[in-house]
Amino acid sequence: MNAQVLSSYRIREHARDVTDPGDEFSAALFASLRRSDQRLRARHYLRGLLAAKGRKSIRNIATLAGGAAAEQSLHHFISGSTWDWAPIREALAGHVTRALTPPAWVVRPMFIPKTGEHSVGVERQFAPEYGQVLNGQLAFGAWAATEGISVPVHWRLHLPEPWLEDARRRRKAEIPDSARAETPDECATATALALPHRWEAPRRSVVLDTHVTGLGGVVRSFAEAQVPLLARVDGGTRLIVADRAMPGYRAGAIPARHIMESVQGLRRRLDTPGGAVRRTTLAAAVRVRLTRPGFGGELLLIGEWHERGEAPTALWLAAPATAPVGDLVRLTWLAQRVARDEKQIGERVGVRDFEGRSFRGWHRHMTLASVAHAASVLAAGAGESDEPRFSMLRPSA
């Protein structure tokens, strides 16, 4: 595939009216589809995701491509065809990376509430976005993110054990034999590490914006992969202060919230000088260790405050603990960009709207919804891309 196919495309954050991504864009992203009819249906589906009114169901999408006959062919294309979504995601990740030069990948959960029980992966499970147990699907998305824009490039669906242990249920949902049971932590980690390992995408820091329960295992996996990690942590997470000069040294395991509250006097102001998104925060950091064996190195616990508030508004753990605190804090801000774009753009192009039941159908829909998300913020001849306007940590490969 021509690496320069999209060289004329640039980021335009407010390009909300794109309904046809154009021949060049489609040719670049859908080159792995061998048959012309598949490429045509992919383009019809993409156009429907961008332009159809209401939920992006196959029926609504088909209204823009010929009605009932198109609905049948598009349903087969998504749920019954044989095309592989992985090459399209790889092409999307490559093009977005070249266009944006993202300083980090952001991985965050997306919970899709469901009333029934037949869609693949649906189960009563903890929904991180809602803070409670709900019925629905839990997925993790990996986003290429900058200060001004973000685009999802990879998805992984969490499959609860009942879906993997029931042979009949598994067969009806077309879950591949390679799928194995994994915790949400393992699912989130696999989502992030697929980028440099499977697709040889640029090795960037990963901002893990989710509810981590097994912190030791997550940190160890990223350390073994040599991928820098910034993980959101709960205030109750117990850590050991590793810095002799800090309060709490030799006090054993202390909740992360208490560690940061004890160093409020060390907070310093950080902002985005001249950036497209103006932001100011107060931050402090303390070198810590995990309470359980598995990762012996030091980590950096980072707290953020809104102006002079007493309690930190966010806590993050960086591994390794070697990067400048300012760069790390500004990387964590990318998580809010992703959350905003998921709501404002992702939901508009149907990331939560797939109504089918199969594993393959879900992944194909999510792949094309990600392409639609990218298309909605890419436009020919829109000028130079919005580059990050503040110093970012960019780990070497």
C-alpha atoms as a printed R data frame, in Angstrom:
    type eleno elety resid chain resno       x       y      z
1   ATOM     1    CA   MET     A     1   0.000   0.000  0.000
2   ATOM     2    CA   ASN     A     2   1.253   3.455 -0.893
3   ATOM     3    CA   ALA     A     3   2.478   5.078  2.301
4   ATOM     4    CA   GLN     A     4   1.828   8.533  0.869
5   ATOM     5    CA   VAL     A     5  -1.782   8.014 -0.253
6   ATOM     6    CA   LEU     A     6  -3.118  10.288  2.444
7   ATOM     7    CA   SER     A     7  -0.284  12.773  2.482
8   ATOM     8    CA   SER     A     8  -2.670  15.500  1.271
9   ATOM     9    CA   TYR     A     9  -5.059  14.905  4.168
10  ATOM    10    CA   ARG     A    10  -4.723  17.057  7.262
11  ATOM    11    CA   ILE     A    11  -6.523  17.254 10.556
12  ATOM    12    CA   ARG     A    12  -9.489  19.598 10.746
13  ATOM    13    CA   GLU     A    13 -11.031  19.338 14.183
14  ATOM    14    CA   HIS     A    14 -14.353  20.872 13.275
15  ATOM    15    CA   ALA     A    15 -14.935  18.982 10.033
16  ATOM    16    CA   ARG     A    16 -18.332  17.677 11.174
17  ATOM    17    CA   ASP     A    17 -20.116  17.752  7.793
18  ATOM    18    CA   VAL     A    18 -18.102  15.117  5.895
19  ATOM    19    CA   THR     A    19 -20.487  12.588  4.315
20  ATOM    20    CA   ASP     A    20 -18.264  11.143  1.572
21  ATOM    21    CA   PRO     A    21 -14.614  10.473  2.407
22  ATOM    22    CA   GLY     A    22 -13.644  10.310 -1.257
23  ATOM    23    CA   ASP     A    23 -12.104   7.736 -3.576
24  ATOM    24    CA   GLU     A    24  -8.533   8.260 -2.445
25  ATOM    25    CA   PHE     A    25  -9.318   7.785  1.234
26  ATOM    26    CA   SER     A    26 -11.434   4.673  0.583
27  ATOM    27    CA   ALA     A    27  -8.848   3.164 -1.745
28  ATOM    28    CA   ALA     A    28  -6.150   3.573  0.878
29  ATOM    29    CA   LEU     A    29  -8.080   2.061  3.759
30  ATOM    30    CA   PHE     A    30  -9.903  -0.688  1.848
31  ATOM    31    CA   ALA     A    31  -7.036  -1.912 -0.358
32  ATOM    32    CA   SER     A    32  -6.908  -5.213  1.566
33  ATOM    33    CA   LEU     A    33 -10.419  -6.117  0.354
34  ATOM    34    CA   ARG     A    34  -9.693  -8.237 -2.687
35  ATOM    35    CA   ARG     A    35 -13.069  -8.098 -4.441
36  ATOM    36    CA   SER     A    36 -14.531  -4.984 -5.999
37  ATOM    37    CA   ASP     A    37 -17.992  -5.731 -4.580
38  ATOM    38    CA   GLN     A    38 -16.507  -5.822 -1.056
39  ATOM    39    CA   ARG     A    39 -14.784  -2.495 -1.578
40  ATOM    40    CA   LEU     A    40 -18.041  -1.015 -2.879
41  ATOM    41    CA   ARG     A    41 -20.027  -2.260  0.123
42  ATOM    42    CA   ALA     A    42 -17.353  -1.023  2.493
43  ATOM    43    CA   ARG     A    43 -17.690   2.413  0.970
44  ATOM    44    CA   HIS     A    44 -21.493   2.284  1.152
45  ATOM    45    CA   TYR     A    45 -21.310   1.258  4.806
46  ATOM    46    CA   LEU     A    46 -18.799   4.011  5.547
47  ATOM    47    CA   ARG     A    47 -20.964   6.630  3.859
48  ATOM    48    CA   GLY     A    48 -23.960   5.404  5.856
49  ATOM    49    CA   LEU     A    49 -22.078   5.679  9.138
50  ATOM    50    CA   LEU     A    50 -21.259   9.273  8.247
51  ATOM    51    CA   ALA     A    51 -24.628  10.360  6.858
52  ATOM    52    CA   ALA     A    52 -27.482   8.103  8.039
53  ATOM    53    CA   LYS     A    53 -29.897   9.668 10.510
54  ATOM    54    CA   GLY     A    54 -30.389   8.190 13.965
55  ATOM    55    CA   ARG     A    55 -28.843   4.903 15.053
56  ATOM    56    CA   LYS     A    56 -26.326   3.471 12.624
57  ATOM    57    CA   SER     A    57 -28.159   0.174 12.166
58  ATOM    58    CA   ILE     A    58 -27.660  -1.747  8.940
59  ATOM    59    CA   ARG     A    59 -31.245  -0.889  7.981
60  ATOM    60    CA   ASN     A    60 -30.646   2.849  8.370
61  ATOM    61    CA   ILE     A    61 -27.332   2.628  6.566
62  ATOM    62    CA   ALA     A    62 -28.987   0.746  3.700
63  ATOM    63    CA   THR     A    63 -31.492   3.546  3.114
64  ATOM    64    CA   LEU     A    64 -28.642   5.527  1.562
65  ATOM    65    CA   ALA     A    65 -27.477   2.635 -0.589
66  ATOM    66    CA   GLY     A    66 -30.616   1.220 -2.201
67  ATOM    67    CA   GLY     A    67 -33.080   0.078  0.449
68  ATOM    68    CA   ALA     A    68 -34.057  -3.561  1.088
69  ATOM    69    CA   ALA     A    69 -31.701  -5.124 -1.448
70  ATOM    70    CA   ALA     A    70 -28.789  -3.117 -0.101
71  ATOM    71    CA   GLU     A    71 -29.743  -4.052  3.462
72  ATOM    72    CA   GLN     A    72 -29.385  -7.740  2.679
73  ATOM    73    CA   SER     A    73 -26.037  -7.339  0.956
74  ATOM    74    CA   LEU     A    74 -24.667  -5.072  3.700
75  ATOM    75    CA   HIS     A    75 -25.843  -7.483  6.397
76  ATOM    76    CA   HIS     A    76 -23.949 -10.279  4.662
77  ATOM    77    CA   PHE     A    77 -20.916  -8.031  4.204
78  ATOM    78    CA   ILE     A    78 -20.730  -7.290  7.929
79  ATOM    79    CA   SER     A    79 -21.906 -10.545  9.497
80  ATOM    80    CA   GLY     A    80 -21.480 -13.312  6.949
81  ATOM    81    CA   SER     A    81 -18.581 -12.432  4.669
82  ATOM    82    CA   THR     A    82 -14.990 -13.606  5.051
83  ATOM    83    CA   TRP     A    83 -12.985 -10.384  4.901
84  ATOM    84    CA   ASP     A    84 -10.434  -9.714  7.616
85  ATOM    85    CA   TRP     A    85 -10.739  -6.478  9.576
86  ATOM    86    CA   ALA     A    86  -7.138  -6.522 10.888
87  ATOM    87    CA   PRO     A    87  -5.465  -5.184  7.683
88  ATOM    88    CA   ILE     A    88  -7.918  -2.278  7.581
89  ATOM    89    CA   ARG     A    89  -7.115  -1.402 11.192
90  ATOM    90    CA   GLU     A    90  -3.418  -1.626 10.452
91  ATOM    91    CA   ALA     A    91  -3.813   0.698  7.467
92  ATOM    92    CA   LEU     A    92  -5.890   3.091  9.565
93  ATOM    93    CA   ALA     A    93  -3.317   3.116 12.379
94  ATOM    94    CA   GLY     A    94  -0.521   3.804  9.883
95  ATOM    95    CA   HIS     A    95  -2.296   6.680  8.167
96  ATOM    96    CA   VAL     A    96  -3.497   8.281 11.388
97  ATOM    97    CA   THR     A    97  -0.035   7.989 12.909
98  ATOM    98    CA   ARG     A    98   1.528   9.738  9.916
99  ATOM    99    CA   ALA     A    99  -1.117  12.465  9.931
100 ATOM   100    CA   LEU     A   100  -1.146  13.138 13.675
101 ATOM   101    CA   THR     A   101   2.240  11.995 15.021
102 ATOM   102    CA   PRO     A   102   0.515  11.144 18.312
103 ATOM   103    CA   PRO     A   103   2.688  11.424 21.432
104 ATOM   104    CA   ALA     A   104   0.746   8.602 23.123
105 ATOM   105    CA   TRP     A   105  -1.817   5.879 22.691
106 ATOM   106    CA   VAL     A   106  -4.806   6.233 25.004
107 ATOM   107    CA   VAL     A   107  -6.605   3.045 26.022
108 ATOM   108    CA   ARG     A   108  -9.967   3.375 27.708
109 ATOM   109    CA   PRO     A   109 -13.066   1.231 28.235
110 ATOM   110    CA   MET     A   110 -16.344   1.641 26.413
111 ATOM   111    CA   PHE     A   111 -19.426   0.035 27.920
112 ATOM   112    CA   ILE     A   112 -22.398  -0.612 25.637
113 ATOM   113    CA   PRO     A   113 -25.607  -1.176 27.639
114 ATOM   114    CA   LYS     A   114 -27.875  -3.910 26.261
115 ATOM   115    CA   THR     A   115 -31.350  -5.044 27.292
116 ATOM   116    CA   GLY     A   116 -31.071  -8.571 25.866
117 ATOM   117    CA   GLU     A   117 -28.546 -11.352 26.287
118 ATOM   118    CA   HIS     A   118 -27.841 -12.582 22.765
119 ATOM   119    CA   SER     A   119 -25.307 -10.037 21.462
120 ATOM   120    CA   VAL     A   120 -21.783 -11.394 21.761
121 ATOM   121    CA   GLY     A   121 -20.114 -10.598 25.083
122 ATOM   122    CA   VAL     A   122 -23.267  -9.313 26.797
123 ATOM   123    CA   GLU     A   123 -23.230 -10.076 30.503
124 ATOM   124    CA   ARG     A   124 -23.871  -8.369 33.809
125 ATOM   125    CA   GLN     A   125 -20.439  -6.896 34.483
126 ATOM   126    CA   PHE     A   126 -18.754  -3.853 35.942
127 ATOM   127    CA   ALA     A   127 -19.142  -0.809 33.698
128 ATOM   128    CA   PRO     A   128 -16.185   1.534 34.402
129 ATOM   129    CA   GLU     A   129 -17.920   4.547 32.861
130 ATOM   130    CA   TYR     A   130 -20.935   4.151 35.144
131 ATOM   131    CA   GLY     A   131 -19.205   2.842 38.266
132 ATOM   132    CA   GLN     A   132 -21.645  -0.049 38.715
133 ATOM   133    CA   VAL     A   133 -22.587  -3.495 37.437
134 ATOM   134    CA   LEU     A   134 -24.817  -3.335 34.364
135 ATOM   135    CA   ASN     A   135 -25.956  -5.597 31.551
136 ATOM   136    CA   GLY     A   136 -24.022  -5.008 28.351
137 ATOM   137    CA   GLN     A   137 -20.804  -5.335 26.385
138 ATOM   138    CA   LEU     A   138 -17.431  -4.161 27.645
139 ATOM   139    CA   ALA     A   139 -14.831  -3.196 25.059
140 ATOM   140    CA   PHE     A   140 -11.487  -1.424 25.137
141 ATOM   141    CA   GLY     A   141 -10.366   1.000 22.459
142 ATOM   142    CA   ALA     A   142  -6.859   2.187 21.585
143 ATOM   143    CA   TRP     A   143  -6.785   5.780 20.367
144 ATOM   144    CA   ALA     A   144  -4.100   7.802 18.626
145 ATOM   145    CA   ALA     A   145  -4.337  11.064 20.543
146 ATOM   146    CA   THR     A   146  -2.922  14.567 20.361
147 ATOM   147    CA   GLU     A   147  -3.823  17.782 22.101
148 ATOM   148    CA   GLY     A   148  -6.327  18.674 19.393
149 ATOM   149    CA   ILE     A   149  -7.820  15.408 18.100
150 ATOM   150    CA   SER     A   150  -8.008  11.657 18.631
151 ATOM   151    CA   VAL     A   151  -8.955   8.667 16.487
152 ATOM   152    CA   PRO     A   152  -9.663   5.048 17.533
153 ATOM   153    CA   VAL     A   153  -7.489   2.555 15.669
154 ATOM   154    CA   HIS     A   154  -8.052  -0.732 17.505
155 ATOM   155    CA   TRP     A   155 -10.750  -2.461 19.571
156 ATOM   156    CA   ARG     A   156 -10.919  -5.529 21.765
157 ATOM   157    CA   LEU     A   157 -14.138  -7.033 23.121
158 ATOM   158    CA   HIS     A   158 -14.034  -8.453 26.630
159 ATOM   159    CA   LEU     A   159 -15.560 -11.944 26.589
160 ATOM   160    CA   PRO     A   160 -16.872 -13.091 29.989
161 ATOM   161    CA   GLU     A   161 -16.312 -16.749 30.849
162 ATOM   162    CA   PRO     A   162 -19.953 -17.850 30.230
163 ATOM   163    CA   TRP     A   163 -19.480 -16.949 26.572
164 ATOM   164    CA   LEU     A   164 -16.305 -19.020 26.302
165 ATOM   165    CA   GLU     A   165 -17.384 -22.035 28.338
166 ATOM   166    CA   ASP     A   166 -20.738 -22.621 26.583
167 ATOM   167    CA   ALA     A   167 -19.894 -24.394 23.299
168 ATOM   168    CA   ARG     A   168 -23.320 -23.738 21.757
169 ATOM   169    CA   ARG     A   169 -23.298 -20.057 22.655
170 ATOM   170    CA   ARG     A   170 -19.743 -19.729 21.431
171 ATOM   171    CA   ARG     A   171 -20.537 -21.386 18.103
172 ATOM   172    CA   LYS     A   172 -23.615 -19.219 17.448
173 ATOM   173    CA   ALA     A   173 -21.622 -16.054 18.114
174 ATOM   174    CA   GLU     A   174 -18.774 -17.286 15.888
175 ATOM   175    CA   ILE     A   175 -16.183 -16.711 18.597
176 ATOM   176    CA   PRO     A   176 -12.820 -17.955 17.243
177 ATOM   177    CA   ASP     A   177 -11.044 -20.879 18.873
178 ATOM   178    CA   SER     A   178  -8.124 -18.590 19.722
179 ATOM   179    CA   ALA     A   179 -10.240 -16.503 22.128
180 ATOM   180    CA   ARG     A   180  -9.423 -17.229 25.765
181 ATOM   181    CA   ALA     A   181 -10.796 -15.987 29.077
182 ATOM   182    CA   GLU     A   182  -9.149 -12.815 30.336
183 ATOM   183    CA   THR     A   183  -9.786 -10.233 33.014
184 ATOM   184    CA   PRO     A   184 -10.681  -6.648 32.062
185 ATOM   185    CA   ASP     A   185  -7.120  -5.691 33.076
186 ATOM   186    CA   GLU     A   186  -5.705  -8.283 30.689
187 ATOM   187    CA   CYS     A   187  -8.092  -7.156 27.949
188 ATOM   188    CA   ALA     A   188  -7.016  -3.520 28.335
189 ATOM   189    CA   THR     A   189  -3.337  -4.491 28.345
190 ATOM   190    CA   ALA     A   190  -3.711  -6.661 25.251
191 ATOM   191    CA   THR     A   191  -5.493  -3.800 23.473
192 ATOM   192    CA   ALA     A   192  -2.544  -1.482 24.086
193 ATOM   193    CA   LEU     A   193   0.263  -3.913 23.352
194 ATOM   194    CA   ALA     A   194  -1.280  -5.099 20.076
195 ATOM   195    CA   LEU     A   195  -0.214  -1.827 18.442
196 ATOM   196    CA   PRO     A   196   3.590  -2.155 18.650
197 ATOM   197    CA   HIS     A   197   3.625  -5.953 18.632
198 ATOM   198    CA   ARG     A   198   1.122  -6.955 15.966
199 ATOM   199    CA   TRP     A   199   1.265  -3.971 13.644
200 ATOM   200    CA   GLU     A   200   4.679  -2.502 14.433
201 ATOM   201    CA   ALA     A   201   3.011   0.837 15.156
202 ATOM   202    CA   PRO     A   202   5.315   3.459 16.680
203 ATOM   203    CA   ARG     A   203   6.232   2.681 20.279
204 ATOM   204    CA   ARG     A   204   4.621   5.430 22.334
205 ATOM   205    CA   SER     A   205   3.638   5.846 25.950
206 ATOM   206    CA   VAL     A   206   0.270   4.294 26.778
207 ATOM   207    CA   VAL     A   207  -2.200   6.256 28.865
208 ATOM   208    CA   LEU     A   208  -4.356   3.566 30.484
209 ATOM   209    CA   ASP     A   209  -7.545   5.365 31.450
210 ATOM   210    CA   THR     A   210  -9.502   2.587 33.136
211 ATOM   211    CA   HIS     A   211 -10.297   0.974 36.478
212 ATOM   212    CA   VAL     A   212  -7.247  -1.229 37.117
213 ATOM   213    CA   THR     A   213  -7.716  -3.884 39.800
214 ATOM   214    CA   GLY     A   214  -4.532  -5.934 39.330
215 ATOM   215    CA   LEU     A   215  -1.953  -3.159 39.174
216 ATOM   216    CA   GLY     A   216   1.085  -5.418 39.605
217 ATOM   217    CA   GLY     A   217   0.224  -7.622 36.649
218 ATOM   218    CA   VAL     A   218  -0.494  -4.662 34.386
219 ATOM   219    CA   VAL     A   219   2.755  -2.860 35.277
220 ATOM   220    CA   ARG     A   220   4.753  -6.052 34.796
221 ATOM   221    CA   SER     A   221   3.260  -6.677 31.326
222 ATOM   222    CA   PHE     A   222   4.148  -3.193 30.115
223 ATOM   223    CA   ALA     A   223   7.634  -3.394 31.639
224 ATOM   224    CA   GLU     A   224   8.309  -6.692 29.866
225 ATOM   225    CA   ALA     A   225   7.104  -5.152 26.586
226 ATOM   226    CA   GLN     A   226   9.286  -2.082 27.230
227 ATOM   227    CA   VAL     A   227   6.303   0.206 26.676
228 ATOM   228    CA   PRO     A   228   6.075   3.269 28.978
229 ATOM   229    CA   LEU     A   229   2.853   3.280 30.979
230 ATOM   230    CA   LEU     A   230   0.683   5.916 32.632
231 ATOM   231    CA   ALA     A   231  -2.144   4.194 34.513
232 ATOM   232    CA   ARG     A   232  -4.995   5.893 36.324
233 ATOM   233    CA   VAL     A   233  -5.173   4.674 39.935
234 ATOM   234    CA   ASP     A   234  -7.810   4.851 42.618
235 ATOM   235    CA   GLY     A   235  -7.202   6.899 45.750
236 ATOM   236    CA   GLY     A   236  -7.423   3.755 47.853
237 ATOM   237    CA   THR     A   237  -4.603   1.979 46.004
238 ATOM   238    CA   ARG     A   238  -1.935   1.180 48.576
239 ATOM   239    CA   LEU     A   239   1.670   1.995 47.650
240 ATOM   240    CA   ILE     A   240   5.021   2.221 49.411
241 ATOM   241    CA   VAL     A   241   6.848   5.559 49.427
242 ATOM   242    CA   ALA     A   242  10.338   4.997 47.996
243 ATOM   243    CA   ASP     A   243  11.764   8.500 48.446
244 ATOM   244    CA   ARG     A   244  13.587   8.999 51.757
245 ATOM   245    CA   ALA     A   245  12.851  12.733 51.701
246 ATOM   246    CA   MET     A   246   9.089  12.319 51.452
247 ATOM   247    CA   PRO     A   247   6.476  11.923 54.192
248 ATOM   248    CA   GLY     A   248   5.479   8.308 54.673
249 ATOM   249    CA   TYR     A   249   8.879   6.785 53.960
250 ATOM   250    CA   ARG     A   250   9.196   3.545 55.980
251 ATOM   251    CA   ALA     A   251   5.518   3.769 56.930
252 ATOM   252    CA   GLY     A   252   4.624   0.710 54.858
253 ATOM   253    CA   ALA     A   253   1.726   0.601 52.416
254 ATOM   254    CA   ILE     A   254  -0.278   3.849 52.319
255 ATOM   255    CA   PRO     A   255  -3.334   4.767 50.211
256 ATOM   256    CA   ALA     A   256  -2.278   6.781 47.163
257 ATOM   257    CA   ARG     A   257  -4.662   9.585 48.112
258 ATOM   258    CA   HIS     A   258  -2.966  10.030 51.496
259 ATOM   259    CA   ILE     A   259   0.495  10.037 49.931
260 ATOM   260    CA   MET     A   260  -0.440  12.907 47.627
261 ATOM   261    CA   GLU     A   261  -2.289  14.854 50.299
262 ATOM   262    CA   SER     A   262   0.898  14.807 52.391
263 ATOM   263    CA   VAL     A   263   2.897  16.574 49.654
264 ATOM   264    CA   GLN     A   264   0.460  19.329 48.672
265 ATOM   265    CA   GLY     A   265   3.116  21.868 49.525
266 ATOM   266    CA   LEU     A   266   5.236  20.565 46.635
267 ATOM   267    CA   ARG     A   267   2.603  21.217 43.977
268 ATOM   268    CA   ARG     A   268   3.610  23.280 40.978
269 ATOM   269    CA   ARG     A   269   1.588  24.891 38.227
270 ATOM   270    CA   LEU     A   270   1.500  23.381 34.742
271 ATOM   271    CA   ASP     A   271  -0.203  24.743 31.664
272 ATOM   272    CA   THR     A   272  -0.290  24.507 27.877
273 ATOM   273    CA   PRO     A   273   1.597  27.565 26.620
274 ATOM   274    CA   GLY     A   274   0.075  28.656 23.323
275 ATOM   275    CA   GLY     A   275  -1.803  25.406 22.875
276 ATOM   276    CA   ALA     A   276  -5.105  24.963 21.097
277 ATOM   277    CA   VAL     A   277  -6.656  23.746 24.353
278 ATOM   278    CA   ARG     A   278  -5.885  26.063 27.241
279 ATOM   279    CA   ARG     A   279  -5.471  24.274 30.529
280 ATOM   280    CA   THR     A   280  -3.839  24.852 33.893
281 ATOM   281    CA   THR     A   281  -3.425  22.424 36.766
282 ATOM   282    CA   LEU     A   282  -1.371  21.882 39.893
283 ATOM   283    CA   ALA     A   283   0.698  18.714 40.136
284 ATOM   284    CA   ALA     A   284   3.092  16.882 42.433
285 ATOM   285    CA   ALA     A   285   4.877  13.536 42.220
286 ATOM   286    CA   VAL     A   286   6.369  10.982 44.628
287 ATOM   287    CA   ARG     A   287   8.520   7.935 43.852
288 ATOM   288    CA   VAL     A   288   6.785   4.776 45.087
289 ATOM   289    CA   ARG     A   289   6.877   0.976 44.893
290 ATOM   290    CA   LEU     A   290   4.158  -1.635 44.568
291 ATOM   291    CA   THR     A   291   3.139  -3.553 47.663
292 ATOM   292    CA   ARG     A   292   3.299  -6.964 46.012
293 ATOM   293    CA   PRO     A   293   6.180  -8.688 44.228
294 ATOM   294    CA   GLY     A   294   6.198  -8.691 40.459
295 ATOM   295    CA   PHE     A   295   7.762  -5.385 39.545
296 ATOM   296    CA   GLY     A   296  10.774  -4.307 41.554
297 ATOM   297    CA   GLY     A   297  11.460  -0.921 39.987
298 ATOM   298    CA   GLU     A   298  10.343   2.447 41.234
299 ATOM   299    CA   LEU     A   299   7.202   4.100 39.906
300 ATOM   300    CA   LEU     A   300   6.091   7.711 39.946
301 ATOM   301    CA   LEU     A   301   2.805   8.552 41.638
302 ATOM   302    CA   ILE     A   302   1.402  11.780 40.193
303 ATOM   303    CA   GLY     A   303  -1.410  13.847 41.635
304 ATOM   304    CA   GLU     A   304  -3.368  16.611 39.931
305 ATOM   305    CA   TRP     A   305  -5.394  19.368 41.594
306 ATOM   306    CA   HIS     A   306  -7.746  22.058 40.347
307 ATOM   307    CA   GLU     A   307  -6.165  25.241 41.610
308 ATOM   308    CA   ARG     A   308  -6.164  25.159 45.430
309 ATOM   309    CA   GLY     A   309  -8.486  22.230 46.072
310 ATOM   310    CA   GLU     A   310  -7.495  20.040 48.987
311 ATOM   311    CA   ALA     A   311  -8.120  16.621 47.426
312 ATOM   312    CA   PRO     A   312  -6.372  15.567 44.202
313 ATOM   313    CA   THR     A   313  -8.746  15.322 41.249
314 ATOM   314    CA   ALA     A   314  -6.744  12.595 39.498
315 ATOM   315    CA   LEU     A   315  -4.015  10.119 40.414
316 ATOM   316    CA   TRP     A   316  -1.699   8.443 37.913
317 ATOM   317    CA   LEU     A   317   1.138   5.941 38.165
318 ATOM   318    CA   ALA     A   318   4.018   6.187 35.690
319 ATOM   319    CA   ALA     A   319   6.357   3.332 34.854
320 ATOM   320    CA   PRO     A   320   9.232   3.830 34.519
321 ATOM   321    CA   ALA     A   321   9.723   6.806 36.842
322 ATOM   322    CA   THR     A   322  12.208   8.616 34.614
323 ATOM   323    CA   ALA     A   323  10.279  11.157 32.527
324 ATOM   324    CA   PRO     A   324   9.740  14.824 33.507
325 ATOM   325    CA   VAL     A   325   6.588  15.263 35.587
326 ATOM   326    CA   GLY     A   326   5.305  18.056 33.340
327 ATOM   327    CA   ASP     A   327   5.486  15.888 30.236
328 ATOM   328    CA   LEU     A   328   3.717  13.033 32.009
329 ATOM   329    CA   VAL     A   329   0.911  15.222 33.327
330 ATOM   330    CA   ARG     A   330   0.269  16.674 29.898
331 ATOM   331    CA   LEU     A   331   0.080  13.164 28.484
332 ATOM   332    CA   THR     A   332  -2.650  12.313 30.978
333 ATOM   333    CA   TRP     A   333  -4.688  15.221 29.613
334 ATOM   334    CA   LEU     A   334  -5.033  13.291 26.367
335 ATOM   335    CA   ALA     A   335  -7.466  10.968 28.150
336 ATOM   336    CA   GLN     A   336  -9.987  13.798 28.363
337 ATOM   337    CA   ARG     A   337  -9.555  14.537 24.668
338 ATOM   338    CA   VAL     A   338 -10.380  10.905 23.873
339 ATOM   339    CA   ALA     A   339 -13.410  10.873 26.180
340 ATOM   340    CA   ARG     A   340 -14.698  14.040 24.511
341 ATOM   341    CA   ASP     A   341 -14.130  12.764 20.971
342 ATOM   342    CA   GLU     A   342 -15.772   9.431 21.751
343 ATOM   343    CA   LYS     A   343 -18.936  11.283 22.758
344 ATOM   344    CA   GLN     A   344 -18.906  14.009 20.116
345 ATOM   345    CA   ILE     A   345 -17.646  12.033 17.116
346 ATOM   346    CA   GLY     A   346 -17.545   8.321 17.953
347 ATOM   347    CA   GLU     A   347 -21.163   8.068 19.006
348 ATOM   348    CA   ARG     A   348 -22.222  10.107 15.984
349 ATOM   349    CA   VAL     A   349 -20.624   7.557 13.644
350 ATOM   350    CA   GLY     A   350 -22.094   4.571 15.482
351 ATOM   351    CA   VAL     A   351 -19.450   3.066 17.768
352 ATOM   352    CA   ARG     A   352 -22.207   1.905 20.134
353 ATOM   353    CA   ASP     A   353 -24.856   1.096 17.524
354 ATOM   354    CA   PHE     A   354 -24.097  -2.413 16.240
355 ATOM   355    CA   GLU     A   355 -27.191  -4.585 16.656
356 ATOM   356    CA   GLY     A   356 -25.829  -7.878 15.366
357 ATOM   357    CA   ARG     A   357 -24.898 -10.862 17.513
358 ATOM   358    CA   SER     A   358 -21.660 -12.231 16.091
359 ATOM   359    CA   PHE     A   359 -18.072 -11.643 17.178
360 ATOM   360    CA   ARG     A   360 -16.927 -11.065 13.600
361 ATOM   361    CA   GLY     A   361 -19.804  -8.715 12.838
362 ATOM   362    CA   TRP     A   362 -19.037  -6.619 15.914
363 ATOM   363    CA   HIS     A   363 -15.368  -6.265 14.951
364 ATOM   364    CA   ARG     A   364 -16.158  -5.379 11.343
365 ATOM   365    CA   HIS     A   365 -18.648  -2.730 12.396
366 ATOM   366    CA   MET     A   366 -16.200  -1.249 14.923
367 ATOM   367    CA   THR     A   367 -13.455  -1.178 12.302
368 ATOM   368    CA   LEU     A   368 -15.597   0.720  9.820
369 ATOM   369    CA   ALA     A   369 -16.898   3.021 12.564
370 ATOM   370    CA   SER     A   370 -13.266   3.849 13.378
371 ATOM   371    CA   VAL     A   371 -12.627   4.612  9.711
372 ATOM   372    CA   ALA     A   372 -15.724   6.833  9.726
373 ATOM   373    CA   HIS     A   373 -14.408   8.623 12.815
374 ATOM   374    CA   ALA     A   374 -11.118   9.272 11.009
375 ATOM   375    CA   ALA     A   375 -12.902  10.375  7.836
376 ATOM   376    CA   SER     A   376 -15.004  12.857  9.789
377 ATOM   377    CA   VAL     A   377 -11.884  14.697 10.958
378 ATOM   378    CA   LEU     A   378  -9.793  14.382  7.804
379 ATOM   379    CA   ALA     A   379 -10.313  16.595  4.788
380 ATOM   380    CA   ALA     A   380  -8.330  17.165  1.621
381 ATOM   381    CA   GLY     A   381  -6.450  20.424  1.484
382 ATOM   382    CA   ALA     A   382  -7.443  21.504  5.000
383 ATOM   383    CA   GLY     A   383  -4.009  22.931  5.726
384 ATOM   384    CA   GLU     A   384  -1.406  21.735  8.151
385 ATOM   385    CA   SER     A   385  -2.275  19.300 10.917
386 ATOM   386    CA   ASP     A   386  -2.755  20.423 14.476
387 ATOM   387    CA   GLU     A   387   0.510  19.392 16.109
388 ATOM   388    CA   PRO     A   388   0.833  19.278 19.892
389 ATOM   389    CA   ARG     A   389   1.937  22.715 21.061
390 ATOM   390    CA   PHE     A   390   3.574  21.627 24.266
391 ATOM   391    CA   SER     A   391   6.449  19.371 25.176
392 ATOM   392    CA   MET     A   392   5.480  15.694 25.191
393 ATOM   393    CA   LEU     A   393   7.273  12.517 26.146
394 ATOM   394    CA   ARG     A   394   8.093  10.586 22.983
395 ATOM   395    CA   PRO     A   395   9.876   7.349 23.937
396 ATOM   396    CA   SER     A   396  12.379   5.979 21.500
397 ATOM   397    CA   ALA     A   397  11.554   2.813 19.645
